[in-house]
Coordinates of C-alpha atoms in Angstrom, one line a residue:
M7 CA -6.6 32.3 23.9
K8 CA -5.1 32.4 20.4
F9 CA -1.9 34.2 19.6
L10 CA -2.8 37.3 17.6
V11 CA -0.5 39.1 15.2
R12 CA -1.5 42.6 14.0
K13 CA -1.2 42.7 10.2
T14 CA -0.4 46.1 8.9
P15 CA -0.6 46.8 5.2
D16 CA 3.2 47.1 4.9
N17 CA 3.8 43.7 6.5
F18 CA 1.1 42.1 4.5
I19 CA 2.4 43.4 1.2
R20 CA 6.0 42.5 2.1
T21 CA 4.9 39.0 3.0
V22 CA 2.9 38.5 -0.2
N23 CA 5.8 40.0 -2.2
D24 CA 8.3 37.6 -0.6
E25 CA 6.1 34.6 -1.3
I26 CA 5.5 35.5 -4.9
S27 CA 9.3 36.2 -5.4
S28 CA 10.1 32.8 -3.9
L29 CA 7.5 31.0 -6.0
L30 CA 8.7 32.7 -9.2
N31 CA 12.4 31.9 -8.4
R32 CA 11.6 28.3 -7.9
H33 CA 9.5 28.0 -11.0
F34 CA 11.7 29.9 -13.5
D35 CA 15.0 28.7 -12.1
S36 CA 14.9 25.6 -14.2
Y37 CA 14.1 27.5 -17.4
F38 CA 16.5 30.4 -16.9
P39 CA 19.2 29.3 -14.4
N40 CA 21.5 32.2 -15.3
A41 CA 19.0 35.0 -14.9
N42 CA 19.0 37.2 -11.8
Y43 CA 15.5 38.6 -11.4
W44 CA 16.1 40.8 -8.4
E45 CA 19.3 42.8 -7.5
D46 CA 19.2 41.6 -3.9
S47 CA 19.5 37.9 -5.0
E48 CA 21.9 35.7 -3.0
K49 CA 25.6 36.3 -3.7
L50 CA 26.3 32.6 -3.4
S51 CA 25.0 30.6 -6.3
M52 CA 25.1 27.1 -7.7
P53 CA 24.7 27.0 -11.5
I54 CA 23.5 23.5 -12.6
E55 CA 23.0 21.4 -15.7
I56 CA 20.6 18.4 -15.9
A57 CA 20.7 16.0 -18.7
D58 CA 18.1 13.2 -19.1
K59 CA 20.0 10.3 -20.6
G60 CA 17.1 7.9 -20.7
K61 CA 18.0 5.5 -18.0
E62 CA 19.7 8.1 -15.8
F63 CA 20.1 11.8 -15.1
D64 CA 23.5 13.4 -15.4
I65 CA 23.7 16.4 -13.1
R66 CA 26.5 18.9 -12.9
A67 CA 26.8 21.8 -10.5
E68 CA 29.5 24.5 -10.3
L69 CA 31.0 24.7 -6.8
P70 CA 34.3 26.5 -7.0
G71 CA 36.2 26.6 -3.7
I72 CA 34.0 23.9 -2.1
K73 CA 35.7 21.0 -0.3
K74 CA 34.2 17.5 -0.2
E75 CA 33.8 17.7 3.6
D76 CA 31.7 20.9 3.2
L77 CA 29.3 19.3 0.8
D78 CA 26.1 17.4 1.6
I79 CA 23.9 15.6 -1.0
D80 CA 20.5 14.3 0.0
I81 CA 18.1 12.3 -2.3
E82 CA 14.5 11.6 -1.5
E83 CA 12.3 10.0 -4.2
N84 CA 12.7 12.5 -7.2
Y85 CA 14.2 15.4 -5.2
L86 CA 17.9 16.0 -5.1
R87 CA 19.2 18.5 -2.5
I88 CA 22.8 19.9 -2.6
N89 CA 24.0 21.8 0.5
A90 CA 27.4 23.5 0.5
K91 CA 29.5 25.6 2.9
K92 CA 32.2 28.0 1.8
F93 CA 34.6 29.5 4.3
D94 CA 37.3 32.1 4.2
E95 CA 40.4 30.1 5.1
T96 CA 42.9 33.0 5.5
K97 CA 43.2 34.3 9.0
E98 CA 45.1 37.5 8.4
E99 CA 44.6 40.2 11.0
D100 CA 45.5 43.2 8.8
K101 CA 43.2 42.8 5.9
N102 CA 42.8 46.1 4.1
Y103 CA 40.6 45.2 1.1
K104 CA 39.9 47.9 -1.5
H105 CA 37.4 45.6 -3.3
S106 CA 36.2 42.0 -2.7
E107 CA 33.6 40.0 -4.5
F108 CA 34.3 36.7 -2.7
S109 CA 31.4 35.2 -0.9
Y110 CA 31.3 32.9 2.1
G111 CA 28.6 31.1 3.9
E112 CA 26.1 28.3 3.4
F113 CA 23.8 27.7 0.4
S114 CA 21.7 24.9 -1.0
R115 CA 19.8 24.0 -4.1
T116 CA 16.9 21.6 -4.4
I117 CA 16.2 20.0 -7.8
Q118 CA 12.9 18.2 -8.6
L119 CA 13.5 15.5 -11.3
S120 CA 10.8 14.0 -13.4
E121 CA 11.3 10.5 -12.1
E122 CA 12.3 8.8 -8.9
I123 CA 16.0 8.2 -8.4
D124 CA 17.7 4.9 -7.4
I125 CA 19.6 6.1 -4.3
D126 CA 21.7 3.0 -4.0
K127 CA 23.2 3.3 -7.5
T128 CA 23.7 7.1 -7.5
E129 CA 27.3 8.3 -7.8
A130 CA 28.8 11.7 -7.1
K131 CA 32.2 13.1 -7.7
L132 CA 33.7 16.6 -7.0
E133 CA 36.5 17.5 -9.3
H134 CA 38.0 20.9 -10.0
G135 CA 35.0 22.8 -8.6
V136 CA 32.4 20.8 -10.5
L137 CA 30.1 18.3 -8.8
K138 CA 29.1 15.5 -11.2
I139 CA 26.2 13.2 -10.2
V140 CA 25.0 10.2 -12.1
A141 CA 21.5 9.3 -10.8
P142 CA 20.0 6.2 -12.4
K143 CA 16.2 6.2 -12.6
M144 CA 14.2 3.8 -10.6
H145 CA 12.8 1.0 -12.7
K146 CA 9.2 0.3 -11.8
E147 CA 7.8 -3.0 -12.8
K148 CA 4.9 -2.7 -15.2
E149 CA 1.6 -4.0 -13.8
Q150 CA 0.2 -6.9 -15.7
I151 CA -3.5 -6.8 -16.5

């Protein structure tokens, strides 16, 4: 017997809307990285810059308040994934905030580059809240005819 899920019009529309929103965010993120399309967008963000220098990509990401040990960078072919965690370090019992815009939690960003990256030669450095990655392109030998 198959597992059946009853689809109501509300659930179907919400699911389609979520899929379209996700698709649009992924597509337009590279063209308009500073634009917020929906008010309920994530509080935690990671603005990035990508420069194609010919033989390598120079990538910078703003990560204020992130420590090296709370940062994870994965590279697979031409995909670069940056995962970060930001924690509230103060342990005060009597916090009586009137207003706070600080955000804490986990967030990630996946970047698809136009060419495959040489993982062994890639370098990353986190300094003053800016992650700098130099990712050399993979040199493929040209086929001789």
